[in-house]
Short mmCIF file of C-alpha atoms in Angstrom, two decimals:
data_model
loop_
_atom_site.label_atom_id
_atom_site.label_comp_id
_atom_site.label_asym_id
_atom_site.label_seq_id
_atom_site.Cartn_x
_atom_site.Cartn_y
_atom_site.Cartn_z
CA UNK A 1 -16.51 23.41 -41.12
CA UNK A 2 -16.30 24.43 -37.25
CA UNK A 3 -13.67 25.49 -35.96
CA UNK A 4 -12.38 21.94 -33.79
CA UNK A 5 -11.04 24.42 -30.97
CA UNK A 6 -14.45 25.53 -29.96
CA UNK A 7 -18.26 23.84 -29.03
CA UNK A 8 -21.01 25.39 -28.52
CA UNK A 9 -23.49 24.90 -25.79
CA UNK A 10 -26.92 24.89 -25.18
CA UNK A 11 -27.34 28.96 -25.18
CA UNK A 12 -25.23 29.15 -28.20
CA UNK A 13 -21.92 30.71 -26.41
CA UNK A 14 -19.04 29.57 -27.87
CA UNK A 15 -16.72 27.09 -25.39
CA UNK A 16 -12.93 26.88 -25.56
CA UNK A 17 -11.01 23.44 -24.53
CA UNK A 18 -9.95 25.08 -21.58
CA UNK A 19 -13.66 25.87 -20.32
CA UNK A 20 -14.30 22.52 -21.87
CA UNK A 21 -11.55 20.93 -19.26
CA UNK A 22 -13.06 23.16 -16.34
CA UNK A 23 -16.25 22.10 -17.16
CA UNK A 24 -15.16 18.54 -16.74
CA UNK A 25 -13.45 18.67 -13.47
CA UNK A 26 -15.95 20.97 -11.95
CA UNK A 27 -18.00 17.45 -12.48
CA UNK A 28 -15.52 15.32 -10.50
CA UNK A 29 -16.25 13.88 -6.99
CA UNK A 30 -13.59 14.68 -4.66
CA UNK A 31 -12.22 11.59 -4.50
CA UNK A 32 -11.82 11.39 -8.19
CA UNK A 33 -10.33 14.92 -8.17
CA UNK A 34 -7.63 14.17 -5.47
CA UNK A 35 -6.83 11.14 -8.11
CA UNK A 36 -5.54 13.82 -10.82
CA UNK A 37 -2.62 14.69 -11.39
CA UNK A 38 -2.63 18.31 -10.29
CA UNK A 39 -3.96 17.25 -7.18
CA UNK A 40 -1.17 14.33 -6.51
CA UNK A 41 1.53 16.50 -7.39
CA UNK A 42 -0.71 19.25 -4.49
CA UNK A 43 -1.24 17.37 -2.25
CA UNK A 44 2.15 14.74 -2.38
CA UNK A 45 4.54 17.87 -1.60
CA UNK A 46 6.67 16.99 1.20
CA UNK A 47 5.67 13.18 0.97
CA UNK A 48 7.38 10.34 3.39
CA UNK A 49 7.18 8.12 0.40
CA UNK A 50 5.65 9.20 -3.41
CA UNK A 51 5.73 7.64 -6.70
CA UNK A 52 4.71 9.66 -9.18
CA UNK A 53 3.69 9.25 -13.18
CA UNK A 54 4.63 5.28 -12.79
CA UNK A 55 5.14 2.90 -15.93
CA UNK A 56 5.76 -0.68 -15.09
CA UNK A 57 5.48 -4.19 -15.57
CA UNK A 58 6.64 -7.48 -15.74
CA UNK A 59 7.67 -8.29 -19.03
CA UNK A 60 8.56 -6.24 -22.19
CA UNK A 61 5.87 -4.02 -23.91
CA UNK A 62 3.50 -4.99 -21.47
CA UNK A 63 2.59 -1.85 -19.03
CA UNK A 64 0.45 -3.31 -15.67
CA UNK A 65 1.15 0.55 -14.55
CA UNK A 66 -0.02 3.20 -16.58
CA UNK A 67 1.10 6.51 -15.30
CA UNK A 68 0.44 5.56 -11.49
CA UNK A 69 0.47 8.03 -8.83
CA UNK A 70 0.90 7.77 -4.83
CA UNK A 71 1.84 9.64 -1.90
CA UNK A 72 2.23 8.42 1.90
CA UNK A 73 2.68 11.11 4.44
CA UNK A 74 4.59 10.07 7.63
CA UNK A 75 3.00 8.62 10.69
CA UNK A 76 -0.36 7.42 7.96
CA UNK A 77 -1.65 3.91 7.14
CA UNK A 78 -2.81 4.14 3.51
CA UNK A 79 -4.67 1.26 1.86
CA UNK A 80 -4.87 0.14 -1.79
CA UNK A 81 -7.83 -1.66 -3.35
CA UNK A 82 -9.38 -2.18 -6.70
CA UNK A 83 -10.16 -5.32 -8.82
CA UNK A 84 -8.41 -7.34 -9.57
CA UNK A 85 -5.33 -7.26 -12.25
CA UNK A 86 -5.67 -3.75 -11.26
CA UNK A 87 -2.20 -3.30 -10.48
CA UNK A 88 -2.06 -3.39 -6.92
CA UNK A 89 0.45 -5.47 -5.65
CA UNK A 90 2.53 -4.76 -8.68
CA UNK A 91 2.82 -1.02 -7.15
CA UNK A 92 3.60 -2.06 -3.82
CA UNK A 93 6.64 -4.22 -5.42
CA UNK A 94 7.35 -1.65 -8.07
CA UNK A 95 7.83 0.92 -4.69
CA UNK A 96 10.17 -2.18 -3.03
CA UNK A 97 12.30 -2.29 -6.47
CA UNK A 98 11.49 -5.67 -7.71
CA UNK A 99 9.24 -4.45 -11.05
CA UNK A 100 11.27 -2.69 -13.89
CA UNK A 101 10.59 0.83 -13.88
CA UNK A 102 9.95 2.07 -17.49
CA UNK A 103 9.39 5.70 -16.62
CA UNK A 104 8.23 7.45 -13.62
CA UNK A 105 9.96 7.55 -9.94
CA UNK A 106 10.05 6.52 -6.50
CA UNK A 107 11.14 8.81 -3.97
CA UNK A 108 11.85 8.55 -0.05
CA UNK A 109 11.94 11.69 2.06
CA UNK A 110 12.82 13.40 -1.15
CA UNK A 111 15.67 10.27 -2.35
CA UNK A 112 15.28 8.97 -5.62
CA UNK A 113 15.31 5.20 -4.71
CA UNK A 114 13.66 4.21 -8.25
CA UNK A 115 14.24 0.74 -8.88
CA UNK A 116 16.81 0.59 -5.59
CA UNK A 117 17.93 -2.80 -4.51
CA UNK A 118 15.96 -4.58 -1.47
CA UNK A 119 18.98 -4.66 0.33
CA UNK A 120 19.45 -0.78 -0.02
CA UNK A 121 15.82 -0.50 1.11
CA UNK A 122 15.85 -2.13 3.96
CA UNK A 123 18.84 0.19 5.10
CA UNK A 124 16.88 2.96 4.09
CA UNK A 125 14.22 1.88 6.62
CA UNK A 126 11.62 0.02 4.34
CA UNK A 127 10.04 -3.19 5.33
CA UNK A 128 8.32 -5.34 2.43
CA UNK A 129 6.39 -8.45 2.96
CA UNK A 130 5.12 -10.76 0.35
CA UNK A 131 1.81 -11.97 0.20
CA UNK A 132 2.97 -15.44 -0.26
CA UNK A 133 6.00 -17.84 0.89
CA UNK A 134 6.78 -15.05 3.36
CA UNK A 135 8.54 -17.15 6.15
CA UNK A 136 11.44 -19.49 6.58
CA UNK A 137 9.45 -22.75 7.31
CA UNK A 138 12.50 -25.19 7.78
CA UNK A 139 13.74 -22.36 11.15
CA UNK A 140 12.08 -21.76 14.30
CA UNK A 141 10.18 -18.67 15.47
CA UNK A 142 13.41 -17.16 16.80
CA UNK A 143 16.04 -17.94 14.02
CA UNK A 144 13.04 -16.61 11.55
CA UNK A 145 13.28 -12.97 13.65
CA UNK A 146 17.58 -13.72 13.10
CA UNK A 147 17.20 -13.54 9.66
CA UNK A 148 14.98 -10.64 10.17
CA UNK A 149 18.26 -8.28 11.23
CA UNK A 150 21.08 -10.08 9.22
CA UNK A 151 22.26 -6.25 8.48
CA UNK A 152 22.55 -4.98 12.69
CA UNK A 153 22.69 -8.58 14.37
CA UNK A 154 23.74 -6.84 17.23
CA UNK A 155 20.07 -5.15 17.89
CA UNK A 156 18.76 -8.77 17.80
CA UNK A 157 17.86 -8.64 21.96
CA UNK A 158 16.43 -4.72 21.84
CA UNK A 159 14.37 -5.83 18.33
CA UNK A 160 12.82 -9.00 19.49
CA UNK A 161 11.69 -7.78 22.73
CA UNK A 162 9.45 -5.28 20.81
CA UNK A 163 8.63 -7.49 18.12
CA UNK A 164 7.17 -9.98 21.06
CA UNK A 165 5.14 -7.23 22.55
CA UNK A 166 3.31 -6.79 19.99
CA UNK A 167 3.19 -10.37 18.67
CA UNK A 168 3.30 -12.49 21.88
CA UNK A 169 2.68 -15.72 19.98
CA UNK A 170 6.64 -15.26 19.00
CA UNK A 171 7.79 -15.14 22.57
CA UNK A 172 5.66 -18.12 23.44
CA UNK A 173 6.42 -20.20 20.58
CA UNK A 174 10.03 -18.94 19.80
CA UNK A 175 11.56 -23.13 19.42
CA UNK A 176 8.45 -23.50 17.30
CA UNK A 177 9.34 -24.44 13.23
CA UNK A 178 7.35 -21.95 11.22
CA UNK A 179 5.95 -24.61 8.79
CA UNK A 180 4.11 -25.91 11.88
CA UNK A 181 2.06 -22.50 12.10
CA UNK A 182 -1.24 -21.96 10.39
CA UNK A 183 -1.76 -19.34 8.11
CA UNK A 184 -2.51 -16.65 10.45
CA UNK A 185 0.52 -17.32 12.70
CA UNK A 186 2.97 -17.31 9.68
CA UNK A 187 1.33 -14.09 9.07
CA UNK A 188 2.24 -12.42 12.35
CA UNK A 189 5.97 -14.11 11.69
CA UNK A 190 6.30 -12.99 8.56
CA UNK A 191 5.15 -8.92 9.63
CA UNK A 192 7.22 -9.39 12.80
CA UNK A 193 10.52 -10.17 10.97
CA UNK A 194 9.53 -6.92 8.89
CA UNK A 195 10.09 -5.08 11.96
CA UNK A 196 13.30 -6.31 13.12
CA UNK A 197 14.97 -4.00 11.40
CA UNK A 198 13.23 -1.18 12.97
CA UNK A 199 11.37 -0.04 9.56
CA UNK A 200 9.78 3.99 9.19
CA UNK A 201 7.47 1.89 6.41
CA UNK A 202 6.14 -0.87 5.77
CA UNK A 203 4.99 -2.46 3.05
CA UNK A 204 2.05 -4.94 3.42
CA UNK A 205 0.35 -7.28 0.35
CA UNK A 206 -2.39 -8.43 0.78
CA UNK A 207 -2.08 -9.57 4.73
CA UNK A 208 -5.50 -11.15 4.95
CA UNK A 209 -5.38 -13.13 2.04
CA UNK A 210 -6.37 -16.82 2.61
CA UNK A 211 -6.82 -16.57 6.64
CA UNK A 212 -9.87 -16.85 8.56
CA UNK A 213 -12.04 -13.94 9.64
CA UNK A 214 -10.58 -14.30 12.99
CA UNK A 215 -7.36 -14.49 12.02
CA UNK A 216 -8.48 -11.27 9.76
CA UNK A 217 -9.32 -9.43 12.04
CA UNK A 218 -6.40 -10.03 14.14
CA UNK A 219 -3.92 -8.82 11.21
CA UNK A 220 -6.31 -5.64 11.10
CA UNK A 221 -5.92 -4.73 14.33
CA UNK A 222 -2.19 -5.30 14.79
CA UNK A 223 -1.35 -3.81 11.65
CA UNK A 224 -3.16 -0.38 13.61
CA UNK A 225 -1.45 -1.12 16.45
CA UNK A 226 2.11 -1.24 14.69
CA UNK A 227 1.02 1.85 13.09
CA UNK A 228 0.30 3.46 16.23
CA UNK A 229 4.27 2.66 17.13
CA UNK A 230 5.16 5.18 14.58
CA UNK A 231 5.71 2.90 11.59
CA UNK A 232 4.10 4.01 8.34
CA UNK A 233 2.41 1.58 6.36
CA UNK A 234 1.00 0.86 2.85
CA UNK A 235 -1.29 -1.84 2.75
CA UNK A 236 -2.48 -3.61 -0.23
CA UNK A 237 -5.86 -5.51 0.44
CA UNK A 238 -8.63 -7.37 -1.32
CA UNK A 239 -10.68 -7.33 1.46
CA UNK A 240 -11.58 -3.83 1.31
CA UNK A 241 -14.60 -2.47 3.05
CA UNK A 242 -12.37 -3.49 6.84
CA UNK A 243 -8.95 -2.10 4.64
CA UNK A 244 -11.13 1.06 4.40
CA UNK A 245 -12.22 1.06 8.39
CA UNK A 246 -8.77 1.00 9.67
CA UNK A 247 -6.76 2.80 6.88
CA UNK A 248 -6.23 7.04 7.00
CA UNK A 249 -6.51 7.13 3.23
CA UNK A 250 -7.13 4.82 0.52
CA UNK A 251 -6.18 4.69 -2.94
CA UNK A 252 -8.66 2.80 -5.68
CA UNK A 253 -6.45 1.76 -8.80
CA UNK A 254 -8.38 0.63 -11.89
CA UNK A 255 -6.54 -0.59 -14.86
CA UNK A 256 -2.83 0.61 -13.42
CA UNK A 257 -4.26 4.12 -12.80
CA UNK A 258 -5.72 5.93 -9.65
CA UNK A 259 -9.11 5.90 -10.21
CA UNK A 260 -10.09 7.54 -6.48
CA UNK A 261 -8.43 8.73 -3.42
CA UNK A 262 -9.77 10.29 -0.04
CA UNK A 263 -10.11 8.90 3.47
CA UNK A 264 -11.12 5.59 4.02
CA UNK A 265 -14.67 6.67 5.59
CA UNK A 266 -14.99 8.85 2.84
CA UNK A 267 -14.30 6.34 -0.07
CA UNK A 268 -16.80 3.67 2.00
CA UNK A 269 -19.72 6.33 1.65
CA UNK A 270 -18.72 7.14 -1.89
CA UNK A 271 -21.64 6.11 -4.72
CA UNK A 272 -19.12 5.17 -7.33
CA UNK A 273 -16.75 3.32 -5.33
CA UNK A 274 -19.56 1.28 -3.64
CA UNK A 275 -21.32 0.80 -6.92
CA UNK A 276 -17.71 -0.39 -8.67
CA UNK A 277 -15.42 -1.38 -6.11
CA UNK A 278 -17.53 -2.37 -2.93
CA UNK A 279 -20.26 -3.98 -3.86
CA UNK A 280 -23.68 -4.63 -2.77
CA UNK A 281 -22.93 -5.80 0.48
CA UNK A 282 -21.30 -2.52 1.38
CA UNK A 283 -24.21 -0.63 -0.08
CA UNK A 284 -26.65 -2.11 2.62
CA UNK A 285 -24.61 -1.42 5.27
#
């Protein structure tokens, strides 16, 4: 019987499982390398926010995150896409405490905040919003931005201002009851309460989802433009070829694991993320 800890290739020299493993990753695309591991733990040194090794999910014995890795550097805007039941979103809420952490942790500017309250959070300087039921439809414009700094009410004046600079529609409609916005105003409510409280990051899922391609391409572009402010964002996003175009990095989860990560431009030329992930749309352009 051969021995198990050895092959032998095709000039007959014998191969250990180390040359075996070397072999393998000398094989990897660079966007599947910086997915590893040994390259997360490289390259996530001195991360704003990381999460590394993360087990999660919803209900007992059921895992939607298998051993997920991510880092966010300050001052970047990282998108996450992938198929879907990928585990997307749940990492975005599993990094805002609301999914039960089986093993694996959260850290900001080297804190463990693993499984931290949302009230804690926010203090800390993180910003969440939901993909879904994300404003206070029964409150106008203004009392919607209130509730937006219930911890410093104090900085409502110096908060709003900036909020309305970058989301004018707040200024101009501030009497306005939310539940008489469309989708794509709520949207800009919803990201502009986020900032009241003068977040470092901010957590988007899925902005895009169910608004028109105008209104999609608004969200894109002020979700730059807040980054450009200094606020550091991960984005979660099904609409991924324009999540790639705006994003500094991008992470592609498959199956609650990173499958790929590298610049956005880089991923939206990559053969096995267009073939996969992207489609055939993305291939002809």
């Amino acid at each position: 019987m051969s021995d198990p800890l050895f092959e032998v290739d095709e000039t007959g020299e014998d191969l250990t499982r180390a040359e075996q493993a070397t072999a393998a990753a000398a094989t990897l695309s660079p966007a599947e390398k910086a997915a590893t591991r040994e390259e997360h733990e490289r390259l996530a040194e001195g991360a704003l926010v990381r999460a590394d090794d993360l087990v999660a999910g919803y209900v007992p014995g059921v895992n939607i995150l298998r051993g997920c890795d991510f880092y966010l550097q300050d001052g970047e805007l990282v998108g996450i896409i992938g198929p879907n039941g990928a585990g997307k979103s749940t990492l975005l809420k599993t990094i805002f405490g609301l999914i039960p952490v089986r093993s694996g942790s959260v850290t900001l500017r080297g804190e463990n905040i693993t499984s931290a309250p949302a009230h804690r959070l926010v203090s800390l300087g993180v910003g969440y919003v939901p993909q879904n039921n994300n404003v206070f439809p029964s409150l106008t414009l203004e009392e919607n931005m209130q509730m937006g700094v219930y911890l410093r009410p104090k900085t409502f004046r110096e908060r709003f201002d900036y909020v309305v600079e970058l989301f004018p529609l707040l200024g101009e409609r501030r009497k306005a009851k939310a539940g008489m916005l469309s989708g794509g105003e709520r949207q800009m409510v919803a990201m502009g309460r986020a900032l009241m409280m003068d977040p470092s990051v901010l957590l988007l899922d899925e902005p895009s989802a169910g608004l028109s391609p105008a209104y999609q391409d608004e969200v894109f572009i002020r979700c730059r433009r807040i980054n450009a402010t200094g606020v550091s964002i991960i984005m979660v996003e099904q609409n991924a070829r324009r999540c790639l175009q705006i994003c500094d990095r991008g992470y592609v989860l498959d199956k609650g694991r990173n499958a790929y990560t590298d610049t956005g431009q880089s991923l939206m030329t990559d053969p096995k993320v267009i073939e996969l992930y992207l489609g055939t749309l993305a291939k002809a352009q």
